[in-house]
XYZ file of C-alpha atoms in Angstrom:
676
model
C 9.474 33.545 -24.537
C 11.057 33.733 -21.094
C 14.053 35.871 -20.151
C 17.232 34.220 -19.070
C 17.263 33.419 -15.386
C 20.022 34.736 -13.184
C 22.230 31.957 -11.850
C 24.049 33.257 -8.818
C 21.860 34.430 -5.984
C 22.833 37.667 -4.241
C 23.133 38.102 -0.547
C 20.508 39.953 1.466
C 22.401 43.242 1.243
C 22.940 42.754 -2.483
C 19.240 42.018 -2.910
C 18.165 45.266 -1.300
C 20.651 47.179 -3.434
C 19.409 45.343 -6.516
C 15.827 46.186 -5.716
C 16.687 49.855 -5.352
C 18.614 49.821 -8.600
C 15.838 47.978 -10.388
C 13.432 50.639 -9.291
C 15.284 53.113 -11.473
C 13.681 51.554 -14.552
C 10.359 52.897 -13.327
C 11.529 56.478 -13.487
C 10.882 58.707 -16.427
C 7.226 57.843 -16.923
C 5.025 60.732 -17.953
C 2.816 61.641 -15.005
C 1.239 64.492 -16.959
C 0.511 62.093 -19.788
C -1.119 59.734 -17.311
C -3.606 62.410 -16.283
C -4.255 63.378 -19.903
C -4.735 59.786 -21.019
C -6.923 59.134 -18.002
C -9.226 61.985 -18.980
C -9.227 60.794 -22.589
C -10.069 57.261 -21.506
C -12.869 58.516 -19.248
C -14.413 60.474 -22.130
C -14.050 57.488 -24.425
C -15.699 55.156 -21.922
C -18.520 57.639 -21.270
C -19.221 58.042 -24.980
C -19.224 54.270 -25.399
C -21.793 53.933 -22.608
C -24.008 56.461 -24.358
C -23.585 54.580 -27.647
C -24.606 51.329 -25.955
C -27.673 53.044 -24.484
C -28.705 54.465 -27.859
C -28.255 51.063 -29.506
C -30.526 49.433 -26.917
C -33.128 52.149 -27.503
C -32.907 51.643 -31.263
C -33.308 47.880 -30.898
C -36.400 48.330 -28.740
C -37.902 50.861 -31.135
C -37.286 48.575 -34.111
C -38.959 45.658 -32.330
C -41.951 47.840 -31.478
C -42.164 49.104 -35.055
C -42.282 45.545 -36.399
C -44.703 44.304 -33.751
C -47.365 47.034 -33.928
C -49.931 47.548 -36.665
C -51.179 50.903 -35.353
C -50.245 53.514 -37.936
C -50.028 56.323 -35.375
C -47.680 54.309 -33.161
C -45.563 53.340 -36.148
C -45.267 57.001 -37.150
C -44.170 57.971 -33.634
C -41.654 55.115 -33.479
C -40.245 56.037 -36.894
C -39.700 59.598 -35.716
C -37.978 58.334 -32.572
C -35.768 56.064 -34.666
C -34.605 59.015 -36.748
C -33.598 60.864 -33.556
C -31.792 57.815 -32.196
C -29.874 57.263 -35.439
C -28.837 60.908 -35.529
C -27.603 60.709 -31.939
C -25.692 57.525 -32.715
C -23.976 59.150 -35.677
C -22.933 62.157 -33.603
C -21.611 59.952 -30.786
C -19.639 57.813 -33.220
C -18.102 60.907 -34.793
C -17.152 62.211 -31.356
C -15.547 58.888 -30.457
C -13.715 58.891 -33.773
C -12.356 62.372 -33.097
C -10.980 61.192 -29.749
C -9.279 58.215 -31.386
C -7.798 60.393 -34.124
C -6.723 63.305 -31.937
C -3.084 62.192 -32.019
C -3.028 61.957 -35.818
C -2.727 65.707 -36.295
C 0.709 65.684 -34.689
C 3.559 66.010 -37.118
C 7.011 64.526 -36.743
C 9.052 66.090 -33.969
C 11.431 68.665 -35.433
C 10.421 67.953 -39.023
C 11.514 70.529 -41.568
C 10.115 68.861 -44.690
C 6.575 68.259 -45.880
C 5.487 64.621 -45.544
C 2.206 62.764 -45.377
C 1.216 62.190 -41.724
C 1.329 58.647 -40.388
C -1.269 56.721 -38.357
C -0.081 55.985 -34.804
C -2.065 53.799 -32.400
C -3.136 54.792 -28.936
C -2.043 52.680 -25.976
C -4.449 50.414 -24.187
C -5.400 51.742 -20.758
C -5.657 49.634 -17.625
C -6.830 49.898 -14.048
C -4.589 49.686 -11.008
C -3.889 46.191 -9.697
C -3.120 44.939 -6.187
C -0.704 42.023 -6.294
C -0.194 41.735 -2.527
C -2.914 39.338 -1.370
C -2.638 36.884 -4.270
C 1.171 36.618 -4.313
C 1.546 36.609 -0.522
C -0.911 33.734 -0.136
C 0.621 31.777 -3.016
C 4.157 32.146 -1.683
C 3.051 31.078 1.789
C 0.867 28.165 0.722
C 2.805 26.650 -2.141
C 6.421 27.689 -1.629
C 6.426 27.331 2.144
C 8.019 30.752 2.598
C 6.906 33.709 4.666
C 4.878 35.688 2.137
C 5.168 38.860 4.218
C 8.955 38.808 3.777
C 8.482 39.381 0.037
C 6.831 42.759 0.534
C 9.734 44.560 -1.172
C 9.550 42.307 -4.254
C 5.780 42.681 -4.544
C 6.090 46.466 -4.235
C 8.761 46.503 -6.942
C 6.449 44.572 -9.264
C 3.565 46.941 -8.479
C 5.768 49.996 -9.117
C 6.917 48.538 -12.421
C 3.328 47.958 -13.538
C 2.280 51.439 -12.441
C 5.144 52.979 -14.411
C 4.450 50.995 -17.583
C 0.912 52.430 -17.718
C 2.353 55.744 -18.951
C 5.577 55.039 -20.845
C 7.392 57.866 -22.572
C 7.346 57.856 -26.377
C 11.009 56.970 -26.645
C 13.408 54.072 -26.320
C 13.177 54.307 -22.531
C 9.420 53.738 -22.790
C 10.012 50.605 -24.864
C 12.545 49.394 -22.308
C 9.993 49.915 -19.554
C 7.316 47.892 -21.363
C 9.823 45.169 -22.276
C 11.014 44.938 -18.662
C 7.464 44.460 -17.412
C 6.721 41.953 -20.181
C 9.799 39.934 -19.190
C 8.644 39.918 -15.575
C 5.234 38.660 -16.694
C 6.941 35.777 -18.507
C 8.819 34.911 -15.319
C 5.635 35.189 -13.260
C 3.873 32.894 -15.706
C 6.646 30.313 -15.444
C 6.796 30.454 -11.630
C 3.248 31.093 -10.412
C 0.874 29.861 -13.155
C 0.035 26.301 -14.144
C -2.880 24.683 -16.002
C -4.459 23.852 -12.655
C -3.656 27.079 -10.800
C -3.819 30.770 -11.688
C -3.022 33.897 -9.735
C -6.708 34.617 -9.177
C -6.305 38.283 -10.144
C -8.756 40.103 -12.414
C -6.955 42.119 -15.096
C -8.860 45.132 -16.494
C -7.920 46.658 -19.860
C -9.698 49.037 -22.223
C -9.909 48.605 -25.978
C -7.581 51.070 -27.713
C -10.045 51.764 -30.546
C -13.475 51.774 -28.929
C -12.773 52.218 -25.224
C -14.753 49.058 -24.415
C -13.608 47.578 -21.083
C -12.498 43.939 -21.007
C -11.417 41.790 -18.086
C -10.018 38.303 -17.602
C -8.305 36.366 -14.851
C -5.686 34.873 -17.169
C -2.191 36.294 -16.875
C -1.951 35.799 -20.633
C -4.456 38.648 -21.047
C -2.042 40.949 -19.220
C 0.859 39.754 -21.368
C -1.100 40.193 -24.578
C -2.195 43.715 -23.650
C 1.386 44.731 -22.828
C 2.588 43.244 -26.119
C -0.091 45.264 -27.945
C 1.153 48.421 -26.209
C 4.707 47.623 -27.289
C 3.516 47.569 -30.890
C 1.418 50.718 -30.393
C 4.354 52.582 -28.846
C 6.505 51.626 -31.836
C 3.891 53.239 -34.105
C 3.998 56.461 -32.062
C 7.798 56.548 -32.172
C 7.758 55.950 -35.937
C 5.180 58.689 -36.527
C 7.286 61.218 -34.580
C 10.468 60.667 -36.603
C 11.752 63.448 -38.857
C 11.543 61.751 -42.241
C 13.105 64.672 -44.104
C 16.456 62.885 -43.793
C 17.493 59.388 -44.808
C 18.370 58.526 -41.197
C 14.972 59.621 -39.908
C 13.140 57.721 -42.644
C 15.157 54.612 -41.789
C 14.335 54.900 -38.085
C 10.655 55.349 -38.884
C 10.655 52.296 -41.167
C 12.348 50.242 -38.438
C 9.755 51.332 -35.868
C 6.815 50.402 -38.103
C 8.386 47.031 -38.893
C 8.757 46.353 -35.157
C 5.121 47.314 -34.656
C 4.032 44.923 -37.401
C 6.126 42.188 -35.778
C 4.467 42.762 -32.402
C 0.987 42.495 -33.922
C 1.959 39.368 -35.845
C 3.394 37.750 -32.729
C 0.250 38.623 -30.817
C -1.971 37.232 -33.572
C -0.008 33.965 -33.820
C 0.103 33.324 -30.062
C -3.252 34.758 -29.081
C -6.669 33.070 -29.121
C -10.136 34.022 -27.900
C -9.598 37.778 -28.026
C -11.509 39.575 -25.250
C -11.482 42.968 -27.009
C -11.942 44.044 -30.650
C -8.471 45.537 -31.067
C -6.834 42.171 -30.253
C -8.974 39.991 -32.517
C -7.155 38.155 -35.342
C -8.903 40.279 -37.987
C -7.893 43.545 -36.297
C -4.309 42.426 -35.744
C -3.995 41.352 -39.396
C -5.301 44.744 -40.553
C -2.952 46.604 -38.192
C -0.001 44.506 -39.331
C -0.770 45.273 -42.983
C -1.164 48.969 -42.155
C 2.235 49.102 -40.439
C 3.939 47.292 -43.331
C 2.423 49.844 -45.723
C 3.682 52.745 -43.594
C 7.137 51.169 -43.462
C 7.052 50.865 -47.265
C 6.152 54.559 -47.449
C 9.226 55.378 -45.337
C 11.376 53.364 -47.752
C 10.028 55.433 -50.659
C 10.647 58.686 -48.788
C 14.231 57.667 -48.094
C 14.806 56.967 -51.792
C 13.081 60.140 -52.996
C 15.248 62.495 -50.937
C 18.191 62.697 -53.434
C 15.813 62.820 -56.438
C 15.705 66.646 -56.766
C 19.467 66.680 -57.252
C 19.112 64.505 -60.374
C 15.681 65.157 -61.929
C 16.858 64.040 -65.389
C 18.206 60.675 -64.218
C 15.970 58.259 -66.097
C 16.929 55.224 -64.007
C 16.272 57.039 -60.729
C 12.866 58.229 -61.929
C 11.917 54.710 -63.050
C 12.890 53.319 -59.682
C 10.827 55.956 -57.858
C 7.842 55.200 -60.115
C 7.905 51.519 -59.175
C 8.549 52.266 -55.512
C 5.558 54.626 -55.415
C 3.409 52.005 -57.125
C 4.519 49.498 -54.474
C 3.455 51.876 -51.691
C 0.072 52.383 -53.370
C -0.348 48.605 -53.674
C 0.440 48.080 -49.972
C -2.085 50.734 -48.952
C -4.738 49.190 -51.195
C -4.233 45.867 -49.409
C -4.392 47.614 -46.043
C -7.608 49.365 -47.040
C -9.110 46.043 -48.099
C -8.321 44.544 -44.686
C -9.668 47.581 -42.810
C -12.864 47.877 -44.860
C -14.001 44.296 -44.247
C -16.331 43.407 -41.379
C -15.955 43.212 -38.451
C -12.893 45.493 -38.560
C -14.759 48.264 -40.342
C -17.185 48.528 -37.427
C -14.605 49.795 -34.932
C -11.657 51.121 -36.967
C -11.985 54.945 -37.156
C -13.410 56.173 -40.434
C -10.611 58.746 -40.646
C -8.008 55.962 -40.694
C -9.749 54.079 -43.482
C -10.138 57.302 -45.459
C -6.511 58.288 -44.954
C -5.383 54.878 -46.228
C -7.465 55.428 -49.388
C -6.030 58.936 -49.753
C -2.510 57.547 -49.534
C -3.243 54.825 -52.086
C -4.440 57.473 -54.565
C -1.608 59.873 -53.724
C 1.208 57.374 -54.229
C -0.471 55.945 -57.313
C -0.408 59.482 -58.713
C 3.274 59.836 -57.777
C 4.037 56.642 -59.693
C 2.557 58.095 -62.880
C 4.290 61.448 -62.284
C 7.757 59.864 -61.994
C 7.071 57.667 -65.030
C 6.139 60.769 -67.016
C 9.309 62.519 -65.843
C 11.404 59.548 -66.997
C 9.678 59.564 -70.396
C 9.852 63.290 -71.064
C 12.924 64.669 -69.299
C 15.328 61.786 -69.654
C 17.217 60.585 -72.704
C 17.180 56.845 -72.150
C 19.732 54.657 -73.816
C 18.861 51.262 -75.293
C 19.319 49.489 -71.952
C 17.292 52.126 -70.119
C 14.567 51.888 -72.732
C 14.252 48.179 -72.015
C 14.032 48.954 -68.278
C 11.419 51.583 -69.050
C 9.275 49.018 -70.847
C 9.512 46.592 -67.925
C 8.133 49.264 -65.600
C 4.834 49.022 -67.493
C 4.617 45.492 -68.877
C 7.037 43.521 -66.698
C 9.987 41.389 -67.857
C 9.334 39.331 -71.000
C 9.028 35.572 -70.803
C 12.143 33.638 -71.864
C 10.266 31.945 -74.747
C 8.818 35.175 -76.137
C 10.836 37.478 -78.390
C 11.315 41.009 -77.187
C 8.923 43.379 -78.878
C 9.087 47.163 -78.452
C 6.026 48.382 -76.589
C 6.898 52.004 -75.886
C 7.373 54.654 -78.569
C 10.904 54.979 -79.839
C 10.702 58.615 -80.875
C 11.046 61.437 -78.281
C 7.840 63.097 -79.478
C 5.854 59.907 -78.988
C 7.346 59.448 -75.521
C 6.341 63.017 -74.705
C 2.745 62.284 -75.604
C 2.758 59.110 -73.529
C 4.266 61.040 -70.616
C 1.478 63.561 -70.964
C -1.040 60.719 -70.653
C 0.667 59.547 -67.462
C 0.459 63.078 -66.101
C -3.244 63.137 -66.815
C -3.694 59.963 -64.760
C -1.561 61.468 -62.014
C -3.728 64.609 -61.930
C -6.937 62.574 -61.796
C -5.696 60.443 -58.898
C -4.432 63.469 -56.982
C -7.787 65.180 -57.426
C -9.464 62.024 -56.116
C -7.148 62.084 -53.101
C -8.139 65.693 -52.395
C -11.820 64.801 -52.755
C -11.513 61.974 -50.234
C -9.640 64.304 -47.921
C -12.469 66.842 -48.095
C -15.127 64.208 -47.382
C -13.732 63.258 -43.955
C -14.255 65.937 -41.330
C -11.399 64.667 -39.160
C -8.921 64.809 -42.057
C -9.990 68.303 -43.097
C -8.391 69.607 -39.902
C -5.022 68.067 -40.804
C -3.437 70.995 -42.635
C -0.222 69.090 -43.289
C -2.032 66.459 -45.348
C -3.807 69.076 -47.438
C -0.500 70.863 -48.033
C 1.163 67.662 -49.298
C -1.717 66.792 -51.615
C -1.993 70.345 -52.943
C 1.734 70.580 -53.576
C 1.740 67.295 -55.526
C -1.234 68.396 -57.633
C 0.344 71.777 -58.457
C 3.576 70.068 -59.478
C 1.729 67.717 -61.843
C -0.298 70.569 -63.332
C 2.853 72.602 -63.902
C 4.511 69.657 -65.623
C 1.434 69.060 -67.746
C 1.364 72.716 -68.866
C 4.979 72.374 -70.035
C 4.090 69.411 -72.234
C 0.783 70.753 -73.523
C 1.477 72.325 -76.920
C -0.977 74.512 -78.827
C -0.811 72.410 -81.989
C -1.009 69.105 -80.116
C -4.284 67.604 -81.332
C -3.375 64.008 -80.572
C -3.343 62.560 -77.060
C -2.888 59.019 -75.867
C -6.183 57.530 -74.778
C -4.911 55.754 -71.701
C -1.520 55.401 -70.053
C -0.540 51.880 -68.900
C -0.371 50.922 -65.245
C 2.918 51.053 -63.355
C 4.185 47.657 -62.241
C 4.847 47.700 -58.452
C 8.359 46.772 -57.441
C 10.723 47.604 -54.615
C 14.383 47.157 -53.805
C 13.795 47.262 -50.034
C 10.579 45.461 -49.121
C 10.051 45.832 -45.354
C 9.116 42.805 -43.290
C 7.537 42.449 -39.886
C 10.224 42.173 -37.198
C 9.568 40.873 -33.735
C 10.164 43.478 -31.021
C 13.362 43.188 -29.024
C 12.666 42.045 -25.486
C 16.351 42.034 -24.556
C 16.201 45.842 -24.182
C 14.172 45.301 -20.986
C 16.174 42.369 -19.657
C 16.132 42.304 -15.873
C 16.705 39.848 -13.059
C 13.792 37.847 -11.740
C 12.094 39.910 -9.025
C 11.226 36.739 -7.083
C 14.731 35.404 -7.468
C 14.897 34.400 -3.770
C 12.326 31.655 -4.272
C 14.891 29.619 -6.159
C 15.495 28.320 -9.700
C 12.395 28.033 -11.826
C 13.387 24.544 -12.939
C 12.394 23.306 -9.473
C 10.626 26.013 -7.460
C 7.471 26.798 -9.398
C 3.804 25.916 -9.039
C 4.286 23.205 -11.637
C 6.211 21.221 -8.993
C 5.283 20.189 -5.481
C 7.791 19.589 -2.732
C 8.162 19.278 1.020
C 10.659 21.318 3.028
C 12.373 19.155 5.635
C 14.684 20.344 8.313
C 16.824 21.726 9.563
C 18.429 18.263 9.713
C 21.624 17.996 11.752
C 24.295 15.763 10.202
C 27.673 14.993 11.739
C 30.806 13.808 10.012
C 31.860 10.215 10.574
C 34.922 8.259 9.627
C 33.532 7.786 6.143
C 32.367 11.386 5.799
C 28.780 12.608 5.920
C 27.519 9.590 4.005
C 26.080 11.195 0.878
C 27.143 12.274 -2.612
C 26.270 15.619 -4.185
C 25.659 16.537 -7.773
C 24.455 19.499 -9.865
C 24.170 23.232 -9.442
C 21.441 25.615 -8.348
C 20.173 23.784 -6.371
C 22.629 21.049 -5.416
C 21.152 17.550 -5.427
C 21.829 14.665 -3.037
C 22.611 12.010 -5.639
C 23.208 9.045 -3.318
C 23.031 8.227 0.389
C 25.212 5.514 1.982
C 23.003 2.997 3.781
C 23.607 3.098 7.498
C 25.620 6.306 7.290
C 25.141 9.522 9.226
C 23.074 11.123 6.439
C 20.712 8.153 6.287
C 20.328 8.198 10.045
C 19.473 11.899 9.954
C 16.705 11.239 7.417
C 18.280 12.479 4.177
C 17.225 10.685 1.016
C 18.315 10.407 -2.581
C 16.845 13.166 -4.743
C 16.666 15.783 -1.981
C 17.670 19.322 -2.945
C 19.793 21.188 -0.408
C 18.220 24.623 0.115
C 19.994 25.781 3.281
C 23.383 25.134 4.928
C 23.704 26.269 8.555
C 20.885 28.738 8.016
C 22.332 30.202 4.812
C 20.008 29.927 1.765
C 21.830 28.006 -0.958
C 19.215 27.421 -3.636
C 21.381 29.317 -6.128
C 24.749 27.966 -4.957
C 27.054 26.108 -7.280
C 28.270 22.615 -6.506
C 31.728 23.881 -5.547
C 30.264 26.384 -3.067
C 28.314 23.724 -1.189
C 31.298 21.391 -1.179
C 33.570 24.117 0.185
C 31.041 24.937 2.918
C 30.784 21.276 3.969
C 34.546 20.787 4.010
C 34.869 23.616 6.497
C 32.500 21.967 8.950
C 34.063 20.799 12.181
C 33.195 17.930 14.516
C 29.968 19.645 15.582
C 28.421 18.812 12.181
C 26.195 20.833 9.868
C 22.537 21.782 9.802
C 20.846 21.216 6.435
C 17.404 22.010 5.101
C 16.298 20.040 2.066
C 13.365 19.999 -0.339
C 11.869 16.739 -1.578
C 9.826 16.735 -4.776
C 6.420 15.098 -4.362
C 3.863 13.728 -6.788
C 1.670 16.504 -8.136
C -1.410 15.178 -6.301
C 0.114 15.690 -2.838
C 0.092 19.254 -1.475
C 3.320 20.719 -0.129
C 3.859 20.824 3.592
C 5.631 18.991 6.383
C 5.062 15.543 7.786
C 5.877 11.975 6.800
C 8.422 11.705 4.061
C 7.858 9.788 0.864
C 10.588 7.885 -0.958
C 12.717 10.215 -3.018
C 12.468 10.058 -6.784
C 15.330 8.208 -8.387
C 14.749 10.277 -11.507
C 16.343 13.238 -9.739
C 19.823 11.787 -9.829
C 20.827 13.657 -12.952
C 21.736 17.296 -12.713
C 20.117 20.091 -14.638
C 23.239 20.637 -16.718
C 23.411 16.994 -17.738
C 19.794 17.162 -18.878
C 20.394 20.312 -20.902
C 18.338 22.683 -18.742
C 19.698 25.865 -20.207
C 16.375 27.732 -20.069
C 13.690 28.263 -17.494
C 11.068 26.264 -19.356
C 10.481 22.564 -18.623
C 11.873 20.004 -20.997
C 9.507 19.257 -23.889
C 9.622 15.531 -23.188
C 8.299 16.033 -19.662
C 5.703 18.754 -20.114
C 3.702 19.986 -23.070
C 4.776 23.499 -24.057
C 2.016 26.089 -23.679
C 1.524 28.891 -26.170
C 3.048 32.218 -25.308
C -0.359 33.833 -24.916
C -2.738 30.875 -24.751
C -5.996 32.090 -23.255
C -8.060 28.965 -22.688
C -6.608 26.176 -20.592
C -9.729 23.994 -20.540
C -8.093 21.465 -22.835
C -5.193 21.094 -20.396
C -7.135 20.808 -17.155
C -7.602 17.086 -17.545
C -3.931 16.373 -18.158
C -1.766 15.223 -15.290
C 0.631 17.853 -14.099
C 4.160 16.939 -15.008
C 7.059 17.399 -12.654
C 10.185 19.233 -13.685
C 12.508 16.339 -13.122
C 15.006 14.516 -15.332
C 14.546 11.036 -16.674
C 15.406 8.187 -14.262
C 19.003 7.132 -14.137
C 20.576 4.192 -12.340
C 22.322 4.964 -9.095
C 25.470 3.413 -10.434
C 25.846 6.357 -12.795
C 26.574 8.692 -9.865
C 29.972 10.412 -9.809
C 32.860 8.676 -8.075
C 33.000 9.123 -4.292
C 36.074 11.318 -4.532
C 34.057 13.990 -6.358
C 32.102 14.890 -3.217
C 33.117 15.478 0.386
C 30.343 13.306 1.731
C 31.939 9.922 0.946
C 35.499 8.715 1.331
């Protein structure tokens, strides 16, 4: 996934203006948040070090306990083990409180009462110095003065520094997307299976604070993609879901977060940290889908108070609530399985169980309301049956399952209310068990309000002479009219020009290719012109050279790319621009600098020329080079976030060049100023 490359190269003055304008994307980052998150990360890392120390002490004590037969020593070791286990429990609870500190925040500007969501914290990273690695690579491989790219390297460093503390808004997402796009361009230009940047990227696990480091640029890309998903969760949790618009925005944010985690899981292998393992990403994706489903239910339940006796609306809410409970049960199953359960905060797992019980209770409450308060017609009665037993099979005759009389429906509704009360009491019990959740007053208010509403409804239906009660109410069949799906995050919001645009088009000037810069070569015009034919755009290719002509005498060869005309860089020039420049040349001639592609085994440099590749006679447009990636027929596509490249080290490096084409297929001489 590589952003579209800019085609027309700016002048030097335009470049400096562009760099200054591009720097504006770095503004707006939260410097105060950076200090706060830095302190939080330091505490998290310190607690993790203490946990690691206690675990080593416990392991040693357990080995000593098993190895010794001295009863006095065993008694002492057992006492020490009890102290160590107590310390471990306290440290884990402290770490859990740090991870869950953001959960107590309610939606910004919310006026209604809603269940709090679970946002993820961003991964933290250390500062990184790009200068030495990029300067050496530009000088050694691209043959350019690496020191002249100081402004570009500083712009990249500023962009990375700013993305460490993005604001929890659309501008923060744009900042992360802009940096991610630059990483894709860096990967395409500077990274190959045989060569990496040589930088060590440090990131901290968002759940445990465990530091991880790798030299692969894919690790940096994967961590940024994780932060894009995490920032979507924070934006979704801060939405005011008391309105249909706010609930829709929250659902969209959680769907984008689920899409980011799915993309990371599909393109990511050999996770260096627990939060980016396939099991963790699957659990986080399921959690975000469940929260998006909850937002869908909240959006549908907003107009419900205006029509409490609408049987169809109550039936729909019952099935929607059952769908939310089902999604949270699946999320809890993914979070409670090892190894995810070892590092996911206990408060998160408990809150997911609380929500499953709460929305299951709401499903029974709305079903009871439809049974008792509504007066369903024949069609609505059929729909009411399908809420509990599902649609009948085509071969089976329809048989009435629910009571036909209002009094019988009242008794069945009372049974549903009993199940709702039991599940709401279970939700309150789970809430009281977790110390971190007990401090969330908003959650307790929502659960208490739902329980009081069910009790009040039950007291209305409970008659003094009612000695018969239904033994068990049937389950509610989950169903939804708006099932949310994981959506990939939008990287176009951070679309920006390639910072290292001056190096030339990625189709030619990347570490995947090797070339030699030759020149400046002085060529004069003869009676037959310059003696060569041009083709293609950005850069323009010398398609043919007339034997014995001025171009051949000057040393130009077929397949050379023109990169400079009279000292003016022209790697991004169109064919018409080069032709117009050559037509304006007088009798003194023109000075050209060209680049010749070499076999991948020969390092770039200057010296004896090798024969040009006849396969370069076709232009990029004719070969369909509409993107920055090499053609699939010439180079194996690498995964977006492929970690290990060991399997590719033995493969020969392909060159980004078109398939060979006979020289006779060149354009007619009249199409270029070089031949007449």
